[in-house]
Amino acid sequence: MKTLVVCSGGLDSVSLAHRIAAEGDLMGLISFDYGQRHRVELEYAAACAKRLGVFHQIIDMRAIGSQLTGSALTDDLDVPDGHYAEETMRITVVPNRNAIMLTVAFGVAAARAAEAVAIAVHGGDHFIYPDCRPDFIDSFDAMQRHALDGYASVKLLAPYVNGSKADIVSDGAKHKTPFVETWSCYKGETKHCGRCGTCVERREAFHLAGVDDPTDYADPDFWKAATAGFSAEEVR
C-alpha cells in the first residue's frame, strides 16, 4: 500500500519510516509544527525524508497548538525529569494531539491518493497518552472509513501499538535506522538531556533491546536510577 508516515523526527517514527521504506510502500512523510519546544525534531524528519528519497510536508499547526494549553511541550512549564510511569509526566500531554494530526494526515493522504497512513504509537505510550492506545487506533480507523466513504479508502497502520519501545529499537536496527539521526528529548536543548521521560525511555529501550545507543546525553547515567522500581502499566 502507498503509505504516508506521520513522522515527528523521533526514534519511533523514523524507525517506522525505514520499516515502511524497506517494504517498498513509503510514499512520503508528514510532520506537524504545533509550537513544540523541541521543534528541532522536525529537522530530523526532513533529513529522514531526504535519506529515503520521498517528499516531506510540514503542516503549520502553531495557531492550534497555542490553544492546546496546559502542556509542558507548548507552555512555559518545566518538562519533568524521571520515568514515563510517573504521574508527573502527564504534564507532557497535548490534548487530542494525535487525533488532530491524524485527521489532517488522512485528508492529505486522500488528496494524494495514498492507501494508508502509518503512525508509530507504542505500548509505552499507553500509560500517559490516551490517543496512543489500541482502542483509540481502532476507533479512529473506523471513524475515517465513514469520513471518507465513497471518496477514498485509507487504512490506519500502527504496527508498534502493542509493542514496547525496545521492540522499536530492535525493529529499527533490523531496518538500518540511523538512530543518531533521530530526536527524542522534550526539553529542546542542544543535546539530549538524558533526564526527561523521553530520554529515560529512549536509553532504557536501547538497554533492553541490547543495541548500542549512539545518543549523546547531557546526563548519560540518570536513566538507571529513574527506571529502578518503575514499570508503566499498559492501558487498553
JSON list of C-alpha atoms in Angstrom, two decimals:
[
{"chain": "A", "resi": 1, "resn": "MET", "atom": "CA", "xyz": [0.00, 0.00, 0.00]},
{"chain": "A", "resi": 2, "resn": "LYS", "atom": "CA", "xyz": [1.21, 3.50, -0.79]},
{"chain": "A", "resi": 3, "resn": "THR", "atom": "CA", "xyz": [1.76, 4.77, 2.75]},
{"chain": "A", "resi": 4, "resn": "LEU", "atom": "CA", "xyz": [2.12, 8.22, 4.29]},
{"chain": "A", "resi": 5, "resn": "VAL", "atom": "CA", "xyz": [4.02, 8.12, 7.59]},
{"chain": "A", "resi": 6, "resn": "VAL", "atom": "CA", "xyz": [3.34, 10.62, 10.35]},
{"chain": "A", "resi": 7, "resn": "CYS", "atom": "CA", "xyz": [6.94, 11.44, 11.27]},
{"chain": "A", "resi": 8, "resn": "SER", "atom": "CA", "xyz": [7.96, 13.68, 14.15]},
{"chain": "A", "resi": 9, "resn": "GLY", "atom": "CA", "xyz": [11.66, 13.03, 13.66]},
{"chain": "A", "resi": 10, "resn": "GLY", "atom": "CA", "xyz": [11.77, 10.88, 16.79]},
{"chain": "A", "resi": 11, "resn": "LEU", "atom": "CA", "xyz": [13.21, 7.40, 17.14]},
{"chain": "A", "resi": 12, "resn": "ASP", "atom": "CA", "xyz": [9.83, 5.68, 16.80]},
{"chain": "A", "resi": 13, "resn": "SER", "atom": "CA", "xyz": [8.54, 7.43, 13.69]},
{"chain": "A", "resi": 14, "resn": "VAL", "atom": "CA", "xyz": [11.89, 7.44, 11.88]},
{"chain": "A", "resi": 15, "resn": "SER", "atom": "CA", "xyz": [12.22, 3.70, 12.57]},
{"chain": "A", "resi": 16, "resn": "LEU", "atom": "CA", "xyz": [8.70, 3.24, 11.20]},
{"chain": "A", "resi": 17, "resn": "ALA", "atom": "CA", "xyz": [9.58, 5.21, 8.07]},
{"chain": "A", "resi": 18, "resn": "HIS", "atom": "CA", "xyz": [12.59, 2.97, 7.48]},
{"chain": "A", "resi": 19, "resn": "ARG", "atom": "CA", "xyz": [10.43, -0.11, 8.02]},
{"chain": "A", "resi": 20, "resn": "ILE", "atom": "CA", "xyz": [7.79, 1.04, 5.52]},
{"chain": "A", "resi": 21, "resn": "ALA", "atom": "CA", "xyz": [10.51, 2.03, 3.04]},
{"chain": "A", "resi": 22, "resn": "ALA", "atom": "CA", "xyz": [12.10, -1.42, 3.33]},
{"chain": "A", "resi": 23, "resn": "GLU", "atom": "CA", "xyz": [8.72, -2.92, 2.47]},
{"chain": "A", "resi": 24, "resn": "GLY", "atom": "CA", "xyz": [8.63, -0.73, -0.63]},
{"chain": "A", "resi": 25, "resn": "ASP", "atom": "CA", "xyz": [5.47, 1.13, 0.36]},
{"chain": "A", "resi": 26, "resn": "LEU", "atom": "CA", "xyz": [6.71, 4.53, 1.58]},
{"chain": "A", "resi": 27, "resn": "MET", "atom": "CA", "xyz": [5.09, 7.41, -0.27]},
{"chain": "A", "resi": 28, "resn": "GLY", "atom": "CA", "xyz": [6.14, 10.34, 1.93]},
{"chain": "A", "resi": 29, "resn": "LEU", "atom": "CA", "xyz": [6.36, 11.83, 5.41]},
{"chain": "A", "resi": 30, "resn": "ILE", "atom": "CA", "xyz": [4.09, 14.34, 7.08]},
{"chain": "A", "resi": 31, "resn": "SER", "atom": "CA", "xyz": [5.15, 16.32, 10.16]},
{"chain": "A", "resi": 32, "resn": "PHE", "atom": "CA", "xyz": [3.45, 18.89, 12.37]},
{"chain": "A", "resi": 33, "resn": "ASP", "atom": "CA", "xyz": [4.72, 22.11, 13.88]},
{"chain": "A", "resi": 34, "resn": "TYR", "atom": "CA", "xyz": [2.37, 22.74, 16.79]},
{"chain": "A", "resi": 35, "resn": "GLY", "atom": "CA", "xyz": [4.68, 25.10, 18.65]},
{"chain": "A", "resi": 36, "resn": "GLN", "atom": "CA", "xyz": [6.50, 22.32, 20.47]},
{"chain": "A", "resi": 37, "resn": "ARG", "atom": "CA", "xyz": [9.60, 23.48, 22.35]},
{"chain": "A", "resi": 38, "resn": "HIS", "atom": "CA", "xyz": [11.52, 20.57, 20.82]},
{"chain": "A", "resi": 39, "resn": "ARG", "atom": "CA", "xyz": [10.73, 21.53, 17.22]},
{"chain": "A", "resi": 40, "resn": "VAL", "atom": "CA", "xyz": [14.34, 20.61, 16.37]},
{"chain": "A", "resi": 41, "resn": "GLU", "atom": "CA", "xyz": [12.81, 17.17, 15.83]},
{"chain": "A", "resi": 42, "resn": "LEU", "atom": "CA", "xyz": [11.36, 18.44, 12.54]},
{"chain": "A", "resi": 43, "resn": "GLU", "atom": "CA", "xyz": [14.87, 18.79, 11.14]},
{"chain": "A", "resi": 44, "resn": "TYR", "atom": "CA", "xyz": [15.39, 15.09, 11.76]},
{"chain": "A", "resi": 45, "resn": "ALA", "atom": "CA", "xyz": [12.12, 14.28, 9.99]},
{"chain": "A", "resi": 46, "resn": "ALA", "atom": "CA", "xyz": [13.26, 16.32, 6.98]},
{"chain": "A", "resi": 47, "resn": "ALA", "atom": "CA", "xyz": [16.60, 14.51, 6.98]},
{"chain": "A", "resi": 48, "resn": "CYS", "atom": "CA", "xyz": [14.78, 11.17, 7.08]},
{"chain": "A", "resi": 49, "resn": "ALA", "atom": "CA", "xyz": [12.68, 12.06, 4.05]},
{"chain": "A", "resi": 50, "resn": "LYS", "atom": "CA", "xyz": [15.76, 13.18, 2.13]},
{"chain": "A", "resi": 51, "resn": "ARG", "atom": "CA", "xyz": [17.61, 10.00, 3.08]},
{"chain": "A", "resi": 52, "resn": "LEU", "atom": "CA", "xyz": [14.72, 7.81, 1.92]},
{"chain": "A", "resi": 53, "resn": "GLY", "atom": "CA", "xyz": [14.06, 9.84, -1.22]},
{"chain": "A", "resi": 54, "resn": "VAL", "atom": "CA", "xyz": [10.43, 10.78, -0.54]},
{"chain": "A", "resi": 55, "resn": "PHE", "atom": "CA", "xyz": [8.51, 14.03, -0.15]},
{"chain": "A", "resi": 56, "resn": "HIS", "atom": "CA", "xyz": [8.20, 15.69, 3.25]},
{"chain": "A", "resi": 57, "resn": "GLN", "atom": "CA", "xyz": [5.39, 18.04, 4.22]},
{"chain": "A", "resi": 58, "resn": "ILE", "atom": "CA", "xyz": [5.34, 20.08, 7.44]},
{"chain": "A", "resi": 59, "resn": "ILE", "atom": "CA", "xyz": [1.89, 21.24, 8.48]},
{"chain": "A", "resi": 60, "resn": "ASP", "atom": "CA", "xyz": [1.90, 24.51, 10.43]},
{"chain": "A", "resi": 61, "resn": "MET", "atom": "CA", "xyz": [-0.41, 23.98, 13.41]},
{"chain": "A", "resi": 62, "resn": "ARG", "atom": "CA", "xyz": [1.09, 26.64, 15.67]},
{"chain": "A", "resi": 63, "resn": "ALA", "atom": "CA", "xyz": [-2.18, 28.56, 15.87]},
{"chain": "A", "resi": 64, "resn": "ILE", "atom": "CA", "xyz": [-3.96, 25.40, 17.00]},
{"chain": "A", "resi": 65, "resn": "GLY", "atom": "CA", "xyz": [-1.14, 24.38, 19.32]},
{"chain": "A", "resi": 66, "resn": "SER", "atom": "CA", "xyz": [-1.33, 27.75, 21.09]},
{"chain": "A", "resi": 67, "resn": "GLN", "atom": "CA", "xyz": [-4.86, 26.85, 22.17]},
{"chain": "A", "resi": 68, "resn": "LEU", "atom": "CA", "xyz": [-3.95, 23.40, 23.50]},
{"chain": "A", "resi": 69, "resn": "THR", "atom": "CA", "xyz": [-2.69, 24.86, 26.76]},
{"chain": "A", "resi": 70, "resn": "GLY", "atom": "CA", "xyz": [-1.51, 23.19, 29.93]},
{"chain": "A", "resi": 71, "resn": "SER", "atom": "CA", "xyz": [1.24, 21.04, 28.41]},
{"chain": "A", "resi": 72, "resn": "ALA", "atom": "CA", "xyz": [4.94, 21.36, 29.18]},
{"chain": "A", "resi": 73, "resn": "LEU", "atom": "CA", "xyz": [5.56, 20.80, 25.46]},
{"chain": "A", "resi": 74, "resn": "THR", "atom": "CA", "xyz": [3.83, 24.00, 24.40]},
{"chain": "A", "resi": 75, "resn": "ASP", "atom": "CA", "xyz": [3.56, 26.20, 27.51]},
{"chain": "A", "resi": 76, "resn": "ASP", "atom": "CA", "xyz": [6.20, 27.85, 29.69]},
{"chain": "A", "resi": 77, "resn": "LEU", "atom": "CA", "xyz": [6.25, 24.91, 32.09]},
{"chain": "A", "resi": 78, "resn": "ASP", "atom": "CA", "xyz": [9.19, 22.76, 33.14]},
{"chain": "A", "resi": 79, "resn": "VAL", "atom": "CA", "xyz": [9.47, 19.34, 31.49]},
{"chain": "A", "resi": 80, "resn": "PRO", "atom": "CA", "xyz": [9.77, 16.93, 34.44]},
{"chain": "A", "resi": 81, "resn": "ASP", "atom": "CA", "xyz": [12.65, 14.51, 34.92]},
{"chain": "A", "resi": 82, "resn": "GLY", "atom": "CA", "xyz": [12.01, 10.84, 35.59]},
{"chain": "A", "resi": 83, "resn": "HIS", "atom": "CA", "xyz": [10.33, 7.71, 34.28]},
{"chain": "A", "resi": 84, "resn": "TYR", "atom": "CA", "xyz": [7.34, 7.74, 31.97]},
{"chain": "A", "resi": 85, "resn": "ALA", "atom": "CA", "xyz": [5.38, 5.74, 34.55]},
{"chain": "A", "resi": 86, "resn": "GLU", "atom": "CA", "xyz": [5.37, 8.65, 36.97]},
{"chain": "A", "resi": 87, "resn": "GLU", "atom": "CA", "xyz": [2.20, 10.74, 37.29]},
{"chain": "A", "resi": 88, "resn": "THR", "atom": "CA", "xyz": [4.28, 13.90, 36.81]},
{"chain": "A", "resi": 89, "resn": "MET", "atom": "CA", "xyz": [4.69, 13.01, 33.13]},
{"chain": "A", "resi": 90, "resn": "ARG", "atom": "CA", "xyz": [1.01, 13.75, 32.46]},
{"chain": "A", "resi": 91, "resn": "ILE", "atom": "CA", "xyz": [2.01, 17.40, 32.14]},
{"chain": "A", "resi": 92, "resn": "THR", "atom": "CA", "xyz": [3.52, 16.48, 28.76]},
{"chain": "A", "resi": 93, "resn": "VAL", "atom": "CA", "xyz": [0.08, 15.58, 27.32]},
{"chain": "A", "resi": 94, "resn": "VAL", "atom": "CA", "xyz": [-1.00, 17.86, 24.47]},
{"chain": "A", "resi": 95, "resn": "PRO", "atom": "CA", "xyz": [-4.81, 17.46, 24.40]},
{"chain": "A", "resi": 96, "resn": "ASN", "atom": "CA", "xyz": [-6.06, 15.48, 21.40]},
{"chain": "A", "resi": 97, "resn": "ARG", "atom": "CA", "xyz": [-2.71, 15.86, 19.61]},
{"chain": "A", "resi": 98, "resn": "ASN", "atom": "CA", "xyz": [-2.73, 12.55, 17.74]},
{"chain": "A", "resi": 99, "resn": "ALA", "atom": "CA", "xyz": [-6.42, 12.82, 16.89]},
{"chain": "A", "resi": 100, "resn": "ILE", "atom": "CA", "xyz": [-5.86, 16.24, 15.32]},
{"chain": "A", "resi": 101, "resn": "MET", "atom": "CA", "xyz": [-2.70, 15.25, 13.47]},
{"chain": "A", "resi": 102, "resn": "LEU", "atom": "CA", "xyz": [-4.18, 12.02, 12.15]},
{"chain": "A", "resi": 103, "resn": "THR", "atom": "CA", "xyz": [-7.29, 13.82, 10.90]},
{"chain": "A", "resi": 104, "resn": "VAL", "atom": "CA", "xyz": [-5.09, 16.16, 8.87]},
{"chain": "A", "resi": 105, "resn": "ALA", "atom": "CA", "xyz": [-2.86, 13.30, 7.72]},
{"chain": "A", "resi": 106, "resn": "PHE", "atom": "CA", "xyz": [-5.87, 11.35, 6.45]},
{"chain": "A", "resi": 107, "resn": "GLY", "atom": "CA", "xyz": [-7.05, 14.38, 4.49]},
{"chain": "A", "resi": 108, "resn": "VAL", "atom": "CA", "xyz": [-3.59, 14.75, 2.90]},
{"chain": "A", "resi": 109, "resn": "ALA", "atom": "CA", "xyz": [-3.47, 11.00, 2.21]},
{"chain": "A", "resi": 110, "resn": "ALA", "atom": "CA", "xyz": [-6.85, 11.08, 0.47]},
{"chain": "A", "resi": 111, "resn": "ALA", "atom": "CA", "xyz": [-5.82, 14.11, -1.60]},
{"chain": "A", "resi": 112, "resn": "ARG", "atom": "CA", "xyz": [-2.57, 12.42, -2.65]},
{"chain": "A", "resi": 113, "resn": "ALA", "atom": "CA", "xyz": [-4.26, 9.07, -3.33]},
{"chain": "A", "resi": 114, "resn": "ALA", "atom": "CA", "xyz": [-2.33, 7.27, -0.60]},
{"chain": "A", "resi": 115, "resn": "GLU", "atom": "CA", "xyz": [-3.71, 3.98, 0.60]},
{"chain": "A", "resi": 116, "resn": "ALA", "atom": "CA", "xyz": [-2.58, 4.12, 4.22]},
{"chain": "A", "resi": 117, "resn": "VAL", "atom": "CA", "xyz": [-1.40, 6.41, 7.00]},
{"chain": "A", "resi": 118, "resn": "ALA", "atom": "CA", "xyz": [1.11, 4.94, 9.45]},
{"chain": "A", "resi": 119, "resn": "ILE", "atom": "CA", "xyz": [1.80, 6.16, 12.97]},
{"chain": "A", "resi": 120, "resn": "ALA", "atom": "CA", "xyz": [4.41, 4.91, 15.45]},
{"chain": "A", "resi": 121, "resn": "VAL", "atom": "CA", "xyz": [2.47, 4.85, 18.72]},
{"chain": "A", "resi": 122, "resn": "HIS", "atom": "CA", "xyz": [3.59, 2.01, 21.01]},
{"chain": "A", "resi": 123, "resn": "GLY", "atom": "CA", "xyz": [2.79, 0.24, 24.26]},
{"chain": "A", "resi": 124, "resn": "GLY", "atom": "CA", "xyz": [4.96, 2.52, 26.38]},
{"chain": "A", "resi": 125, "resn": "ASP", "atom": "CA", "xyz": [2.76, 5.45, 25.40]},
{"chain": "A", "resi": 126, "resn": "HIS", "atom": "CA", "xyz": [-0.45, 3.86, 26.71]},
{"chain": "A", "resi": 127, "resn": "PHE", "atom": "CA", "xyz": [0.06, 4.87, 30.32]},
{"chain": "A", "resi": 128, "resn": "ILE", "atom": "CA", "xyz": [0.30, 8.60, 29.65]},
{"chain": "A", "resi": 129, "resn": "TYR", "atom": "CA", "xyz": [-1.33, 9.29, 26.28]},
{"chain": "A", "resi": 130, "resn": "PRO", "atom": "CA", "xyz": [-4.94, 8.15, 25.69]},
{"chain": "A", "resi": 131, "resn": "ASP", "atom": "CA", "xyz": [-4.68, 8.83, 21.94]},
{"chain": "A", "resi": 132, "resn": "CYS", "atom": "CA", "xyz": [-1.89, 6.26, 21.64]},
{"chain": "A", "resi": 133, "resn": "ARG", "atom": "CA", "xyz": [-3.89, 3.28, 22.90]},
{"chain": "A", "resi": 134, "resn": "PRO", "atom": "CA", "xyz": [-5.18, 0.38, 20.76]},
{"chain": "A", "resi": 135, "resn": "ASP", "atom": "CA", "xyz": [-8.83, 1.29, 21.33]},
{"chain": "A", "resi": 136, "resn": "PHE", "atom": "CA", "xyz": [-8.19, 4.80, 20.02]},
{"chain": "A", "resi": 137, "resn": "ILE", "atom": "CA", "xyz": [-6.37, 3.47, 16.95]},
{"chain": "A", "resi": 138, "resn": "ASP", "atom": "CA", "xyz": [-9.20, 1.04, 16.15]},
{"chain": "A", "resi": 139, "resn": "SER", "atom": "CA", "xyz": [-11.88, 3.69, 16.71]},
{"chain": "A", "resi": 140, "resn": "PHE", "atom": "CA", "xyz": [-10.08, 6.31, 14.64]},
{"chain": "A", "resi": 141, "resn": "ASP", "atom": "CA", "xyz": [-9.63, 3.87, 11.77]},
{"chain": "A", "resi": 142, "resn": "ALA", "atom": "CA", "xyz": [-13.36, 3.12, 11.84]},
{"chain": "A", "resi": 143, "resn": "MET", "atom": "CA", "xyz": [-14.24, 6.83, 12.03]},
{"chain": "A", "resi": 144, "resn": "GLN", "atom": "CA", "xyz": [-12.10, 7.66, 9.00]},
{"chain": "A", "resi": 145, "resn": "ARG", "atom": "CA", "xyz": [-13.73, 4.94, 6.93]},
{"chain": "A", "resi": 146, "resn": "HIS", "atom": "CA", "xyz": [-17.00, 6.79, 7.48]},
{"chain": "A", "resi": 147, "resn": "ALA", "atom": "CA", "xyz": [-15.43, 10.22, 6.93]},
{"chain": "A", "resi": 148, "resn": "LEU", "atom": "CA", "xyz": [-14.02, 9.22, 3.53]},
{"chain": "A", "resi": 149, "resn": "ASP", "atom": "CA", "xyz": [-16.75, 6.79, 2.48]},
{"chain": "A", "resi": 150, "resn": "GLY", "atom": "CA", "xyz": [-17.32, 6.99, -1.25]},
{"chain": "A", "resi": 151, "resn": "TYR", "atom": "CA", "xyz": [-14.32, 9.28, -1.77]},
{"chain": "A", "resi": 152, "resn": "ALA", "atom": "CA", "xyz": [-11.19, 7.42, -0.72]},
{"chain": "A", "resi": 153, "resn": "SER", "atom": "CA", "xyz": [-10.08, 4.27, 1.06]},
{"chain": "A", "resi": 154, "resn": "VAL", "atom": "CA", "xyz": [-7.24, 4.95, 3.50]},
{"chain": "A", "resi": 155, "resn": "LYS", "atom": "CA", "xyz": [-6.20, 2.50, 6.21]},
{"chain": "A", "resi": 156, "resn": "LEU", "atom": "CA", "xyz": [-4.58, 3.36, 9.53]},
{"chain": "A", "resi": 157, "resn": "LEU", "atom": "CA", "xyz": [-1.42, 1.37, 10.26]},
{"chain": "A", "resi": 158, "resn": "ALA", "atom": "CA", "xyz": [0.06, 1.23, 13.77]},
{"chain": "A", "resi": 159, "resn": "PRO", "atom": "CA", "xyz": [2.42, -1.76, 13.74]},
{"chain": "A", "resi": 160, "resn": "TYR", "atom": "CA", "xyz": [4.04, -0.88, 17.07]},
{"chain": "A", "resi": 161, "resn": "VAL", "atom": "CA", "xyz": [0.85, -0.21, 19.03]},
{"chain": "A", "resi": 162, "resn": "ASN", "atom": "CA", "xyz": [1.11, -3.40, 21.09]},
{"chain": "A", "resi": 163, "resn": "GLY", "atom": "CA", "xyz": [4.90, -3.44, 21.26]},
{"chain": "A", "resi": 164, "resn": "SER", "atom": "CA", "xyz": [7.45, -1.79, 23.52]},
{"chain": "A", "resi": 165, "resn": "LYS", "atom": "CA", "xyz": [10.00, 0.92, 22.85]},
{"chain": "A", "resi": 166, "resn": "ALA", "atom": "CA", "xyz": [12.67, -1.79, 22.97]},
{"chain": "A", "resi": 167, "resn": "ASP", "atom": "CA", "xyz": [10.80, -3.64, 20.22]},
{"chain": "A", "resi": 168, "resn": "ILE", "atom": "CA", "xyz": [11.00, -0.49, 18.10]},
{"chain": "A", "resi": 169, "resn": "VAL", "atom": "CA", "xyz": [14.75, -0.22, 18.67]},
{"chain": "A", "resi": 170, "resn": "SER", "atom": "CA", "xyz": [15.14, -3.84, 17.58]},
{"chain": "A", "resi": 171, "resn": "ASP", "atom": "CA", "xyz": [12.98, -3.26, 14.51]},
{"chain": "A", "resi": 172, "resn": "GLY", "atom": "CA", "xyz": [14.81, -0.04, 13.70]},
{"chain": "A", "resi": 173, "resn": "ALA", "atom": "CA", "xyz": [18.16, -1.81, 13.91]},
{"chain": "A", "resi": 174, "resn": "LYS", "atom": "CA", "xyz": [16.82, -4.53, 11.61]},
{"chain": "A", "resi": 175, "resn": "HIS", "atom": "CA", "xyz": [15.90, -1.90, 9.02]},
{"chain": "A", "resi": 176, "resn": "LYS", "atom": "CA", "xyz": [19.15, 0.04, 9.43]},
{"chain": "A", "resi": 177, "resn": "THR", "atom": "CA", "xyz": [17.65, 3.13, 11.07]},
{"chain": "A", "resi": 178, "resn": "PRO", "atom": "CA", "xyz": [20.42, 5.65, 11.82]},
{"chain": "A", "resi": 179, "resn": "PHE", "atom": "CA", "xyz": [19.40, 6.22, 15.44]},
{"chain": "A", "resi": 180, "resn": "VAL", "atom": "CA", "xyz": [21.81, 9.10, 15.86]},
{"chain": "A", "resi": 181, "resn": "GLU", "atom": "CA", "xyz": [19.69, 10.92, 13.26]},
{"chain": "A", "resi": 182, "resn": "THR", "atom": "CA", "xyz": [16.60, 10.90, 15.50]},
{"chain": "A", "resi": 183, "resn": "TRP", "atom": "CA", "xyz": [15.48, 13.23, 18.28]},
{"chain": "A", "resi": 184, "resn": "SER", "atom": "CA", "xyz": [13.56, 12.32, 21.45]},
{"chain": "A", "resi": 185, "resn": "CYS", "atom": "CA", "xyz": [14.29, 14.91, 24.15]},
{"chain": "A", "resi": 186, "resn": "TYR", "atom": "CA", "xyz": [11.34, 17.11, 25.12]},
{"chain": "A", "resi": 187, "resn": "LYS", "atom": "CA", "xyz": [13.47, 19.91, 26.56]},
{"chain": "A", "resi": 188, "resn": "GLY", "atom": "CA", "xyz": [14.58, 21.24, 23.17]},
{"chain": "A", "resi": 189, "resn": "GLU", "atom": "CA", "xyz": [18.19, 21.90, 24.13]},
{"chain": "A", "resi": 190, "resn": "THR", "atom": "CA", "xyz": [21.32, 21.38, 22.03]},
{"chain": "A", "resi": 191, "resn": "LYS", "atom": "CA", "xyz": [21.71, 17.75, 23.09]},
{"chain": "A", "resi": 192, "resn": "HIS", "atom": "CA", "xyz": [19.51, 15.09, 24.67]},
{"chain": "A", "resi": 193, "resn": "CYS", "atom": "CA", "xyz": [19.20, 15.92, 28.38]},
{"chain": "A", "resi": 194, "resn": "GLY", "atom": "CA", "xyz": [19.15, 12.28, 29.49]},
{"chain": "A", "resi": 195, "resn": "ARG", "atom": "CA", "xyz": [16.71, 13.12, 32.31]},
{"chain": "A", "resi": 196, "resn": "CYS", "atom": "CA", "xyz": [13.25, 13.79, 30.86]},
{"chain": "A", "resi": 197, "resn": "GLY", "atom": "CA", "xyz": [10.76, 10.97, 30.35]},
{"chain": "A", "resi": 198, "resn": "THR", "atom": "CA", "xyz": [11.51, 10.55, 26.67]},
{"chain": "A", "resi": 199, "resn": "CYS", "atom": "CA", "xyz": [15.26, 10.47, 27.21]},
{"chain": "A", "resi": 200, "resn": "VAL", "atom": "CA", "xyz": [14.95, 7.93, 30.03]},
{"chain": "A", "resi": 201, "resn": "GLU", "atom": "CA", "xyz": [12.63, 5.77, 27.96]},
{"chain": "A", "resi": 202, "resn": "ARG", "atom": "CA", "xyz": [14.96, 6.01, 24.95]},
{"chain": "A", "resi": 203, "resn": "ARG", "atom": "CA", "xyz": [18.06, 4.99, 26.91]},
{"chain": "A", "resi": 204, "resn": "GLU", "atom": "CA", "xyz": [16.21, 2.17, 28.66]},
{"chain": "A", "resi": 205, "resn": "ALA", "atom": "CA", "xyz": [14.90, 0.86, 25.33]},
{"chain": "A", "resi": 206, "resn": "PHE", "atom": "CA", "xyz": [18.38, 0.53, 23.85]},
{"chain": "A", "resi": 207, "resn": "HIS", "atom": "CA", "xyz": [19.49, -1.28, 27.01]},
{"chain": "A", "resi": 208, "resn": "LEU", "atom": "CA", "xyz": [16.57, -3.72, 26.90]},
{"chain": "A", "resi": 209, "resn": "ALA", "atom": "CA", "xyz": [17.00, -4.32, 23.16]},
{"chain": "A", "resi": 210, "resn": "GLY", "atom": "CA", "xyz": [20.72, -5.00, 23.55]},
{"chain": "A", "resi": 211, "resn": "VAL", "atom": "CA", "xyz": [21.54, -2.37, 20.92]},
{"chain": "A", "resi": 212, "resn": "ASP", "atom": "CA", "xyz": [24.29, 0.21, 21.31]},
{"chain": "A", "resi": 213, "resn": "ASP", "atom": "CA", "xyz": [22.85, 3.69, 21.93]},
{"chain": "A", "resi": 214, "resn": "PRO", "atom": "CA", "xyz": [24.71, 6.31, 19.87]},
{"chain": "A", "resi": 215, "resn": "THR", "atom": "CA", "xyz": [22.91, 9.22, 21.56]},
{"chain": "A", "resi": 216, "resn": "ASP", "atom": "CA", "xyz": [24.93, 11.98, 23.23]},
{"chain": "A", "resi": 217, "resn": "TYR", "atom": "CA", "xyz": [23.19, 12.67, 26.57]},
{"chain": "A", "resi": 218, "resn": "ALA", "atom": "CA", "xyz": [24.00, 15.53, 28.93]},
{"chain": "A", "resi": 219, "resn": "ASP", "atom": "CA", "xyz": [23.37, 13.11, 31.82]},
{"chain": "A", "resi": 220, "resn": "PRO", "atom": "CA", "xyz": [24.02, 9.62, 30.39]},
{"chain": "A", "resi": 221, "resn": "ASP", "atom": "CA", "xyz": [23.54, 7.66, 33.64]},
{"chain": "A", "resi": 222, "resn": "PHE", "atom": "CA", "xyz": [20.39, 9.23, 35.11]},
{"chain": "A", "resi": 223, "resn": "TRP", "atom": "CA", "xyz": [18.19, 6.58, 33.46]},
{"chain": "A", "resi": 224, "resn": "LYS", "atom": "CA", "xyz": [19.48, 3.84, 35.78]},
{"chain": "A", "resi": 225, "resn": "ALA", "atom": "CA", "xyz": [18.07, 5.44, 38.92]},
{"chain": "A", "resi": 226, "resn": "ALA", "atom": "CA", "xyz": [14.97, 6.70, 37.09]},
{"chain": "A", "resi": 227, "resn": "THR", "atom": "CA", "xyz": [13.95, 3.24, 35.89]},
{"chain": "A", "resi": 228, "resn": "ALA", "atom": "CA", "xyz": [14.54, 1.48, 39.20]},
{"chain": "A", "resi": 229, "resn": "GLY", "atom": "CA", "xyz": [11.20, 0.43, 40.64]},
{"chain": "A", "resi": 230, "resn": "PHE", "atom": "CA", "xyz": [9.03, 1.87, 37.86]},
{"chain": "A", "resi": 231, "resn": "SER", "atom": "CA", "xyz": [7.05, -0.01, 35.25]},
{"chain": "A", "resi": 232, "resn": "ALA", "atom": "CA", "xyz": [4.31, 1.62, 33.21]},
{"chain": "A", "resi": 233, "resn": "GLU", "atom": "CA", "xyz": [1.10, -0.37, 33.17]},
{"chain": "A", "resi": 234, "resn": "GLU", "atom": "CA", "xyz": [-0.44, -0.94, 29.76]},
{"chain": "A", "resi": 235, "resn": "VAL", "atom": "CA", "xyz": [-3.79, 0.79, 29.45]},
{"chain": "A", "resi": 236, "resn": "ARG", "atom": "CA", "xyz": [-6.06, -0.50, 26.72]}
]
